């Protein structure tokens, strides 16, 4: 019987990062993975492959619509979807091999099979009809999340697909109906819209991007509509009839009323994700779950069972790979007797469309609800020199600062490379910085990041370039 200091169940961004950090801290570590490859949803069927297709489809769109105005003359681009999918797969393979390398480099044992917690210090690993029991001082649950399903709508990953199937369609759908106007639906919708699909998004709420700053979401919706997206907000899909020619989706107003039928070639169900705890034996082992099926943890990631911890999508908080990574590092350090910590007030979020949307900290809606007095500084990319010469002027930067202390409470950006620009706000907020601190920090010219400085200046009503 093998004995470890730590066994991590799941090798997504939370799990494998936790294993690496624990090994760095001198622990004997094993990871348990039920899938053929390491890396979890993110590397195999999530963040990484979607970014490959977003990039490739953006290049296709650029070649077809933007090159000519820059004086670059090319013949009309021709889509070779199998080659694009191969480009995506190369990226997946490279990242998965990278995680395998990290496990070897850090002397982490990889146990292939399904992990089940038998109690404190015991994990059963089952594969191919055989099982073995592993003894360990500590266990970290990092099993991530699964797609959320709509009652009465069966996902076959061919015509009615989740995000997984939408990453591997064998042809561009004529009409793509997306259920859910969250991050994943809008990213995958962008891919197939650029490649030629007609895209309709149905959202139960009266807005897109729930949880994001409302003003940013409204502007983003207008930009997507200019790109050809159609939205049916305040609506729900109550059923999908499947026939040989098309899918017939029944759509009703969320508040009730007459139904309509929309025809589609592919329906993408993107209504969120749910914690993945199947087969872990949590109830039998005495690991408590909350009313949403998430593993309950204390402020140090400990579950109700001694020696068992949990991180990532399987616990409360935003379902983001980088949040899971930070938790993986923190829990490894806590197990090692150090002071691991995650600042949940500074977890950035990004939508990787064109333009991108990024945010960190509080939205205006959250500050109003909490009764916090705040000031706002905004700066549009139409007034940013680099954006003007590149003719990529959609969007703006918005900074929210405490009205009394000037401490930055939230930053929201919509624009090209917004996902890269958000990080100076993260660093500033991590150190409790003010809008004045950011406004007095020299920024290189000409860069899009100057818009962040100008927005900070605008908090004090002294922006220079508008």
Short mmCIF file of C-alpha atoms in Angstrom, two decimals:
data_model
loop_
_atom_site.label_atom_id
_atom_site.label_comp_id
_atom_site.label_asym_id
_atom_site.label_seq_id
_atom_site.Cartn_x
_atom_site.Cartn_y
_atom_site.Cartn_z
CA UNK A 1 0.00 0.00 0.00
CA UNK A 2 1.42 3.36 -1.15
CA UNK A 3 1.62 6.16 1.43
CA UNK A 4 1.68 9.87 0.63
CA UNK A 5 1.69 13.23 2.38
CA UNK A 6 -0.94 14.47 -0.09
CA UNK A 7 -3.25 12.95 -2.69
CA UNK A 8 -5.00 15.39 -5.03
CA UNK A 9 -8.12 14.14 -6.83
CA UNK A 10 -8.31 15.89 -10.21
CA UNK A 11 -5.58 17.39 -12.42
CA UNK A 12 -7.21 20.56 -13.71
CA UNK A 13 -5.57 23.94 -13.03
CA UNK A 14 -6.41 23.73 -9.32
CA UNK A 15 -5.30 20.13 -8.86
CA UNK A 16 -2.04 20.06 -10.78
CA UNK A 17 -0.91 23.44 -9.43
CA UNK A 18 -1.67 22.26 -5.88
CA UNK A 19 0.41 19.12 -6.52
CA UNK A 20 3.37 21.12 -7.86
CA UNK A 21 3.35 23.54 -4.92
CA UNK A 22 3.04 20.72 -2.39
CA UNK A 23 6.01 18.96 -3.99
CA UNK A 24 8.04 22.19 -3.85
CA UNK A 25 7.28 22.28 -0.13
CA UNK A 26 8.80 18.82 0.34
CA UNK A 27 5.71 16.62 0.35
CA UNK A 28 5.36 13.22 -1.28
CA UNK A 29 2.43 13.79 -3.66
CA UNK A 30 0.16 11.82 -5.96
CA UNK A 31 -2.62 12.98 -8.26
CA UNK A 32 -5.63 10.91 -9.30
CA UNK A 33 -7.08 11.45 -12.79
CA UNK A 34 -9.97 9.50 -14.35
CA UNK A 35 -9.51 10.88 -17.88
CA UNK A 36 -6.93 9.72 -20.41
CA UNK A 37 -5.13 13.08 -20.30
CA UNK A 38 -4.18 15.49 -17.53
CA UNK A 39 -5.29 19.13 -17.36
CA UNK A 40 -9.01 18.82 -16.65
CA UNK A 41 -11.76 20.71 -18.46
CA UNK A 42 -9.62 23.83 -18.91
CA UNK A 43 -6.83 22.31 -20.97
CA UNK A 44 -8.85 19.65 -22.81
CA UNK A 45 -12.35 20.96 -23.53
CA UNK A 46 -12.51 24.46 -22.05
CA UNK A 47 -10.34 27.56 -21.71
CA UNK A 48 -7.43 26.52 -23.90
CA UNK A 49 -9.08 24.95 -26.99
CA UNK A 50 -11.66 27.76 -27.07
CA UNK A 51 -8.85 30.34 -27.16
CA UNK A 52 -7.24 28.52 -30.09
CA UNK A 53 -10.52 28.68 -32.05
CA UNK A 54 -11.15 32.29 -31.00
CA UNK A 55 -7.69 33.26 -32.30
CA UNK A 56 -7.99 31.27 -35.53
CA UNK A 57 -11.49 32.55 -36.30
CA UNK A 58 -10.37 36.12 -35.56
CA UNK A 59 -7.54 35.75 -38.10
CA UNK A 60 -10.08 34.42 -40.63
CA UNK A 61 -12.32 37.42 -39.98
CA UNK A 62 -9.41 39.87 -40.20
CA UNK A 63 -8.22 38.44 -43.52
CA UNK A 64 -11.73 38.67 -44.95
CA UNK A 65 -12.74 42.11 -43.68
CA UNK A 66 -9.87 44.20 -42.28
CA UNK A 67 -6.76 43.61 -44.37
CA UNK A 68 -7.95 45.65 -47.38
CA UNK A 69 -8.41 48.90 -45.42
CA UNK A 70 -4.79 48.58 -44.22
CA UNK A 71 -3.52 48.21 -47.78
CA UNK A 72 -3.00 44.46 -47.55
CA UNK A 73 -4.55 42.84 -50.60
CA UNK A 74 -5.34 39.12 -50.31
CA UNK A 75 -7.82 36.86 -52.05
CA UNK A 76 -10.96 35.95 -50.08
CA UNK A 77 -9.97 33.51 -47.31
CA UNK A 78 -11.22 29.95 -47.57
CA UNK A 79 -12.11 28.07 -44.41
CA UNK A 80 -10.58 24.63 -43.94
CA UNK A 81 -12.33 23.58 -40.76
CA UNK A 82 -10.46 20.26 -40.27
CA UNK A 83 -7.14 22.16 -40.41
CA UNK A 84 -8.45 24.71 -37.89
CA UNK A 85 -9.50 21.87 -35.59
CA UNK A 86 -6.03 20.38 -35.99
CA UNK A 87 -4.55 23.75 -34.94
CA UNK A 88 -6.75 23.58 -31.84
CA UNK A 89 -5.67 20.00 -31.09
CA UNK A 90 -1.99 20.85 -31.38
CA UNK A 91 -2.53 23.46 -28.67
CA UNK A 92 -4.33 20.96 -26.44
CA UNK A 93 -1.60 18.35 -26.91
CA UNK A 94 1.16 20.83 -26.14
CA UNK A 95 -0.48 21.99 -22.91
CA UNK A 96 -1.35 18.47 -21.74
CA UNK A 97 2.22 17.32 -22.35
CA UNK A 98 3.36 20.37 -20.38
CA UNK A 99 1.37 19.22 -17.33
CA UNK A 100 2.75 15.67 -17.71
CA UNK A 101 6.26 17.18 -17.74
CA UNK A 102 5.50 19.21 -14.59
CA UNK A 103 4.37 16.05 -12.77
CA UNK A 104 7.59 14.23 -13.69
CA UNK A 105 9.80 17.22 -12.91
CA UNK A 106 8.23 17.59 -9.47
CA UNK A 107 8.20 13.82 -8.78
CA UNK A 108 4.41 13.71 -8.49
CA UNK A 109 2.96 10.21 -9.00
CA UNK A 110 0.07 10.09 -11.50
CA UNK A 111 -2.57 7.47 -10.57
CA UNK A 112 -4.96 6.82 -13.45
CA UNK A 113 -8.51 5.99 -12.40
CA UNK A 114 -11.52 7.26 -10.47
CA UNK A 115 -10.84 8.47 -6.95
CA UNK A 116 -13.15 7.72 -4.04
CA UNK A 117 -12.62 8.95 -0.48
CA UNK A 118 -13.06 6.08 1.99
CA UNK A 119 -12.44 8.25 5.04
CA UNK A 120 -9.65 10.25 6.65
CA UNK A 121 -6.36 9.25 5.03
CA UNK A 122 -7.75 6.73 2.53
CA UNK A 123 -8.43 7.09 -1.20
CA UNK A 124 -9.58 4.22 -3.41
CA UNK A 125 -8.44 4.46 -7.04
CA UNK A 126 -10.39 2.34 -9.53
CA UNK A 127 -9.64 1.68 -13.19
CA UNK A 128 -10.43 -1.18 -15.61
CA UNK A 129 -12.32 -3.15 -12.98
CA UNK A 130 -9.41 -3.08 -10.52
CA UNK A 131 -8.95 -0.91 -7.46
CA UNK A 132 -6.26 -0.05 -4.95
CA UNK A 133 -6.39 1.84 -1.67
CA UNK A 134 -3.90 4.67 -1.17
CA UNK A 135 -2.96 5.90 2.29
CA UNK A 136 -2.27 9.60 2.67
CA UNK A 137 -1.98 12.20 5.41
CA UNK A 138 -4.02 14.74 3.43
CA UNK A 139 -6.53 14.74 0.55
CA UNK A 140 -7.46 17.67 -1.71
CA UNK A 141 -10.65 17.45 -3.77
CA UNK A 142 -10.06 19.31 -7.05
CA UNK A 143 -12.62 17.59 -9.28
CA UNK A 144 -13.90 20.78 -10.91
CA UNK A 145 -17.27 21.18 -12.57
CA UNK A 146 -19.53 19.71 -15.23
CA UNK A 147 -21.93 21.33 -17.68
CA UNK A 148 -25.34 22.34 -16.33
CA UNK A 149 -28.20 20.72 -18.22
CA UNK A 150 -31.67 21.95 -19.15
CA UNK A 151 -34.52 19.70 -18.13
CA UNK A 152 -36.13 18.01 -21.12
CA UNK A 153 -33.32 18.90 -23.55
CA UNK A 154 -30.98 16.01 -24.22
CA UNK A 155 -27.40 16.92 -25.17
CA UNK A 156 -26.03 14.54 -27.83
CA UNK A 157 -22.88 16.63 -28.59
CA UNK A 158 -23.74 16.43 -32.31
CA UNK A 159 -26.69 18.76 -32.89
CA UNK A 160 -27.66 19.70 -29.34
CA UNK A 161 -24.28 20.45 -27.82
CA UNK A 162 -22.59 21.68 -24.68
CA UNK A 163 -19.41 23.77 -24.80
CA UNK A 164 -17.54 20.47 -25.33
CA UNK A 165 -19.40 19.62 -28.54
CA UNK A 166 -19.31 23.22 -29.74
CA UNK A 167 -15.51 23.04 -29.82
CA UNK A 168 -15.55 20.13 -32.25
CA UNK A 169 -18.36 20.68 -34.78
CA UNK A 170 -17.49 19.07 -38.12
CA UNK A 171 -19.11 21.87 -40.16
CA UNK A 172 -20.19 25.47 -39.65
CA UNK A 173 -23.87 25.49 -38.69
CA UNK A 174 -26.13 27.66 -40.86
CA UNK A 175 -28.09 28.69 -37.78
CA UNK A 176 -26.69 28.41 -34.26
CA UNK A 177 -29.03 28.93 -31.30
CA UNK A 178 -27.23 29.58 -28.01
CA UNK A 179 -29.05 29.10 -24.72
CA UNK A 180 -27.42 31.45 -22.20
CA UNK A 181 -25.68 34.81 -22.66
CA UNK A 182 -22.79 34.16 -20.29
CA UNK A 183 -19.06 34.14 -21.02
CA UNK A 184 -18.85 30.67 -22.62
CA UNK A 185 -21.87 31.13 -24.89
CA UNK A 186 -20.68 34.51 -26.18
CA UNK A 187 -17.12 33.27 -26.78
CA UNK A 188 -18.23 30.17 -28.71
CA UNK A 189 -20.88 32.20 -30.51
CA UNK A 190 -18.12 34.56 -31.65
CA UNK A 191 -16.13 31.67 -33.10
CA UNK A 192 -18.97 30.30 -35.22
CA UNK A 193 -20.33 33.75 -36.16
CA UNK A 194 -16.95 34.68 -37.65
CA UNK A 195 -16.84 31.39 -39.54
CA UNK A 196 -20.24 32.05 -41.12
CA UNK A 197 -23.02 30.96 -38.77
CA UNK A 198 -26.14 32.99 -38.06
CA UNK A 199 -26.19 33.31 -34.26
CA UNK A 200 -29.19 33.86 -31.97
CA UNK A 201 -28.68 34.01 -28.19
CA UNK A 202 -31.57 33.31 -25.81
CA UNK A 203 -31.11 34.53 -22.23
CA UNK A 204 -33.51 34.13 -19.28
CA UNK A 205 -32.42 37.45 -17.71
CA UNK A 206 -33.00 40.86 -19.30
CA UNK A 207 -29.26 41.39 -19.88
CA UNK A 208 -26.14 39.61 -21.09
CA UNK A 209 -23.11 38.70 -18.94
CA UNK A 210 -24.84 38.32 -15.56
CA UNK A 211 -22.58 39.56 -12.74
CA UNK A 212 -20.54 41.92 -14.93
CA UNK A 213 -20.86 45.69 -14.68
CA UNK A 214 -24.20 46.70 -16.25
CA UNK A 215 -22.86 49.62 -18.31
CA UNK A 216 -20.10 47.44 -19.75
CA UNK A 217 -22.62 44.69 -20.57
CA UNK A 218 -24.92 47.12 -22.43
CA UNK A 219 -22.10 48.48 -24.57
CA UNK A 220 -20.84 44.95 -25.24
CA UNK A 221 -24.30 43.86 -26.39
CA UNK A 222 -24.44 46.78 -28.84
CA UNK A 223 -21.01 45.80 -30.22
CA UNK A 224 -22.05 42.16 -30.63
CA UNK A 225 -25.27 43.20 -32.37
CA UNK A 226 -23.17 45.26 -34.80
CA UNK A 227 -21.17 42.07 -35.44
CA UNK A 228 -24.40 40.25 -36.34
CA UNK A 229 -25.49 38.60 -33.07
CA UNK A 230 -29.25 38.53 -32.39
CA UNK A 231 -30.45 38.47 -28.77
CA UNK A 232 -33.69 37.32 -27.23
CA UNK A 233 -33.45 38.51 -23.64
CA UNK A 234 -35.98 37.76 -20.90
CA UNK A 235 -36.71 34.48 -22.69
CA UNK A 236 -36.36 30.77 -22.03
CA UNK A 237 -36.04 27.66 -24.18
CA UNK A 238 -38.63 25.15 -22.98
CA UNK A 239 -37.95 22.36 -25.45
CA UNK A 240 -36.17 21.34 -28.65
CA UNK A 241 -37.89 19.16 -31.25
CA UNK A 242 -35.45 17.10 -33.27
CA UNK A 243 -36.14 16.10 -36.86
CA UNK A 244 -33.95 15.11 -39.77
CA UNK A 245 -33.91 18.58 -41.34
CA UNK A 246 -33.65 20.98 -38.42
CA UNK A 247 -34.00 21.54 -34.70
CA UNK A 248 -37.12 23.41 -33.61
CA UNK A 249 -36.61 25.29 -30.36
CA UNK A 250 -39.66 26.42 -28.40
CA UNK A 251 -39.03 29.82 -26.79
CA UNK A 252 -41.24 31.54 -24.23
CA UNK A 253 -40.99 34.88 -22.42
CA UNK A 254 -39.41 34.37 -18.98
CA UNK A 255 -42.33 36.23 -17.41
CA UNK A 256 -44.86 34.05 -19.24
CA UNK A 257 -46.71 34.56 -22.49
CA UNK A 258 -47.05 33.24 -26.03
CA UNK A 259 -44.36 30.85 -27.26
CA UNK A 260 -42.51 31.05 -30.57
CA UNK A 261 -40.51 28.48 -32.49
CA UNK A 262 -37.01 29.10 -33.81
CA UNK A 263 -35.32 26.82 -36.31
CA UNK A 264 -31.64 25.93 -35.84
CA UNK A 265 -29.03 23.54 -37.18
CA UNK A 266 -27.21 23.39 -33.85
CA UNK A 267 -28.38 24.30 -30.34
CA UNK A 268 -25.65 25.15 -27.83
CA UNK A 269 -26.71 24.84 -24.18
CA UNK A 270 -24.53 27.18 -22.09
CA UNK A 271 -26.42 27.87 -18.87
CA UNK A 272 -23.48 27.49 -16.51
CA UNK A 273 -21.63 24.71 -14.73
CA UNK A 274 -22.23 22.60 -11.64
CA UNK A 275 -19.76 21.08 -9.13
CA UNK A 276 -18.54 17.60 -10.10
CA UNK A 277 -18.70 15.21 -7.15
CA UNK A 278 -19.93 11.97 -8.79
CA UNK A 279 -18.35 8.80 -7.42
CA UNK A 280 -16.26 10.57 -4.77
CA UNK A 281 -18.16 8.90 -1.94
CA UNK A 282 -18.50 12.20 -0.10
CA UNK A 283 -21.77 11.46 1.68
CA UNK A 284 -20.58 8.07 2.95
CA UNK A 285 -17.24 9.53 4.05
CA UNK A 286 -18.91 12.41 5.90
CA UNK A 287 -17.94 15.32 3.65
CA UNK A 288 -20.70 17.95 3.85
CA UNK A 289 -22.14 19.67 0.75
CA UNK A 290 -24.11 22.93 0.62
CA UNK A 291 -27.58 23.35 -0.92
CA UNK A 292 -26.02 23.87 -4.37
CA UNK A 293 -24.02 20.65 -4.28
CA UNK A 294 -20.71 22.36 -3.56
CA UNK A 295 -18.24 20.97 -1.02
CA UNK A 296 -18.44 23.02 2.17
CA UNK A 297 -15.11 24.38 3.38
CA UNK A 298 -13.88 26.63 6.17
CA UNK A 299 -11.63 29.68 5.52
CA UNK A 300 -8.64 27.30 5.30
CA UNK A 301 -10.24 25.05 2.61
CA UNK A 302 -10.86 22.25 5.15
CA UNK A 303 -14.01 20.14 4.72
CA UNK A 304 -16.06 18.58 7.51
CA UNK A 305 -13.83 15.45 7.34
CA UNK A 306 -10.44 15.75 9.05
CA UNK A 307 -7.51 15.85 6.63
CA UNK A 308 -9.71 16.47 3.57
CA UNK A 309 -9.67 19.82 1.74
CA UNK A 310 -11.37 21.15 -1.39
CA UNK A 311 -10.63 23.87 -3.98
CA UNK A 312 -11.73 25.22 -7.36
CA UNK A 313 -15.07 24.82 -9.12
CA UNK A 314 -16.22 22.19 -6.61
CA UNK A 315 -16.41 24.86 -3.85
CA UNK A 316 -18.09 28.27 -3.68
CA UNK A 317 -16.79 31.25 -5.64
CA UNK A 318 -16.26 32.13 -9.29
CA UNK A 319 -15.66 29.10 -11.53
CA UNK A 320 -12.38 30.36 -12.94
CA UNK A 321 -9.17 28.44 -13.61
CA UNK A 322 -6.95 31.11 -12.04
CA UNK A 323 -9.08 31.18 -8.88
CA UNK A 324 -8.58 27.40 -8.63
CA UNK A 325 -4.82 27.79 -9.18
CA UNK A 326 -4.49 30.36 -6.39
CA UNK A 327 -6.52 28.11 -4.08
CA UNK A 328 -4.30 25.16 -5.02
CA UNK A 329 -1.20 27.06 -3.96
CA UNK A 330 -2.85 28.37 -0.79
CA UNK A 331 -4.10 24.97 0.42
CA UNK A 332 -0.70 23.34 -0.24
CA UNK A 333 0.94 26.04 1.85
CA UNK A 334 -1.64 25.67 4.63
CA UNK A 335 -1.10 21.88 4.73
CA UNK A 336 2.65 22.59 5.00
CA UNK A 337 2.02 24.83 8.01
CA UNK A 338 2.40 28.11 6.16
CA UNK A 339 -0.08 30.99 5.77
CA UNK A 340 -1.69 30.31 2.39
CA UNK A 341 -4.19 32.99 1.37
CA UNK A 342 -6.44 34.00 -1.55
CA UNK A 343 -7.76 37.56 -1.90
CA UNK A 344 -11.22 37.02 -3.37
CA UNK A 345 -11.69 40.77 -3.86
CA UNK A 346 -9.00 40.74 -6.56
CA UNK A 347 -9.94 37.88 -8.91
CA UNK A 348 -10.04 39.16 -12.51
CA UNK A 349 -12.54 37.90 -15.07
CA UNK A 350 -12.16 38.06 -18.86
CA UNK A 351 -14.40 37.42 -21.87
CA UNK A 352 -12.08 36.53 -24.76
CA UNK A 353 -14.18 37.87 -27.61
CA UNK A 354 -13.25 40.72 -29.97
CA UNK A 355 -13.18 43.18 -28.32
CA UNK A 356 -12.42 41.58 -24.96
CA UNK A 357 -14.21 42.39 -21.71
CA UNK A 358 -12.33 42.31 -18.41
CA UNK A 359 -13.11 43.24 -14.84
CA UNK A 360 -11.76 43.04 -11.31
CA UNK A 361 -13.34 44.04 -8.01
CA UNK A 362 -16.76 45.55 -7.50
CA UNK A 363 -19.32 46.61 -10.11
CA UNK A 364 -21.35 49.80 -9.78
CA UNK A 365 -24.40 47.70 -8.96
CA UNK A 366 -22.58 45.97 -6.09
CA UNK A 367 -21.32 49.25 -4.64
CA UNK A 368 -24.80 50.79 -4.79
CA UNK A 369 -26.31 47.75 -3.12
CA UNK A 370 -23.68 47.88 -0.35
CA UNK A 371 -24.26 51.61 0.16
CA UNK A 372 -20.63 52.51 -0.60
CA UNK A 373 -20.04 56.09 -1.77
CA UNK A 374 -17.82 55.99 -4.88
CA UNK A 375 -16.46 58.08 -7.71
CA UNK A 376 -16.24 57.02 -11.35
CA UNK A 377 -13.56 57.72 -13.95
CA UNK A 378 -14.14 56.70 -17.57
CA UNK A 379 -12.05 57.00 -20.69
CA UNK A 380 -13.05 55.86 -24.20
CA UNK A 381 -10.69 54.17 -26.64
CA UNK A 382 -11.92 56.65 -29.29
CA UNK A 383 -9.66 59.17 -27.48
CA UNK A 384 -6.66 56.82 -27.20
CA UNK A 385 -3.95 57.47 -29.78
CA UNK A 386 -2.88 53.84 -30.32
CA UNK A 387 -6.48 52.69 -30.71
CA UNK A 388 -7.17 55.50 -33.18
CA UNK A 389 -4.25 54.73 -35.51
CA UNK A 390 -5.10 51.00 -35.41
CA UNK A 391 -8.80 51.79 -35.95
CA UNK A 392 -9.81 49.62 -33.00
CA UNK A 393 -11.69 52.19 -30.94
CA UNK A 394 -14.62 50.17 -29.54
CA UNK A 395 -15.01 50.31 -25.77
CA UNK A 396 -13.78 52.19 -22.73
CA UNK A 397 -12.09 51.87 -19.32
CA UNK A 398 -14.07 52.47 -16.13
CA UNK A 399 -12.53 52.88 -12.69
CA UNK A 400 -14.54 52.91 -9.45
CA UNK A 401 -12.86 54.45 -6.41
CA UNK A 402 -13.94 55.00 -2.81
CA UNK A 403 -15.29 58.55 -2.54
CA UNK A 404 -13.55 59.15 0.80
CA UNK A 405 -10.21 57.33 0.47
CA UNK A 406 -9.77 57.19 -3.34
CA UNK A 407 -8.88 53.49 -2.98
CA UNK A 408 -9.71 51.64 -6.22
CA UNK A 409 -12.64 49.25 -5.65
CA UNK A 410 -13.27 48.01 -9.18
CA UNK A 411 -11.98 48.31 -12.75
CA UNK A 412 -13.93 47.33 -15.88
CA UNK A 413 -12.59 47.40 -19.43
CA UNK A 414 -14.12 46.66 -22.81
CA UNK A 415 -11.68 46.88 -25.71
CA UNK A 416 -8.95 45.14 -27.67
CA UNK A 417 -6.51 43.35 -25.28
CA UNK A 418 -8.68 44.22 -22.25
CA UNK A 419 -7.68 40.87 -20.72
CA UNK A 420 -4.03 41.92 -20.67
CA UNK A 421 -4.73 45.46 -19.45
CA UNK A 422 -6.67 44.41 -16.35
CA UNK A 423 -3.59 43.16 -14.54
CA UNK A 424 -2.14 46.54 -13.62
CA UNK A 425 -5.45 47.17 -11.85
CA UNK A 426 -5.09 43.82 -10.06
CA UNK A 427 -1.60 44.70 -8.80
CA UNK A 428 -2.75 48.18 -7.74
CA UNK A 429 -5.73 46.76 -5.83
CA UNK A 430 -3.65 44.01 -4.22
CA UNK A 431 -1.56 46.75 -2.62
CA UNK A 432 -4.59 48.88 -1.70
CA UNK A 433 -3.67 51.55 -4.25
CA UNK A 434 -5.66 54.66 -5.08
CA UNK A 435 -6.82 56.16 -8.37
CA UNK A 436 -4.27 58.91 -7.69
CA UNK A 437 -1.48 56.29 -7.49
CA UNK A 438 -2.49 54.92 -10.89
CA UNK A 439 -2.95 58.39 -12.40
CA UNK A 440 0.60 59.39 -11.39
CA UNK A 441 2.22 56.21 -12.75
CA UNK A 442 3.99 56.83 -16.06
CA UNK A 443 2.57 54.75 -18.91
CA UNK A 444 4.39 54.10 -22.21
CA UNK A 445 3.13 56.00 -25.25
CA UNK A 446 1.52 55.01 -27.53
CA UNK A 447 -0.25 52.11 -25.80
CA UNK A 448 -3.84 51.17 -25.14
CA UNK A 449 -2.93 50.99 -21.45
CA UNK A 450 -2.74 54.79 -21.42
CA UNK A 451 -6.55 54.64 -21.36
CA UNK A 452 -6.30 53.04 -17.91
CA UNK A 453 -4.18 55.95 -16.66
CA UNK A 454 -6.58 58.44 -18.24
CA UNK A 455 -9.57 56.75 -16.56
CA UNK A 456 -7.72 57.09 -13.24
CA UNK A 457 -7.16 60.77 -13.99
CA UNK A 458 -10.88 61.03 -14.83
CA UNK A 459 -11.74 59.88 -11.30
CA UNK A 460 -10.41 63.28 -10.23
CA UNK A 461 -12.00 64.96 -13.27
CA UNK A 462 -8.64 65.76 -14.83
CA UNK A 463 -8.25 63.45 -17.82
CA UNK A 464 -5.92 65.07 -20.37
CA UNK A 465 -7.05 63.66 -23.70
CA UNK A 466 -10.79 64.27 -23.52
#
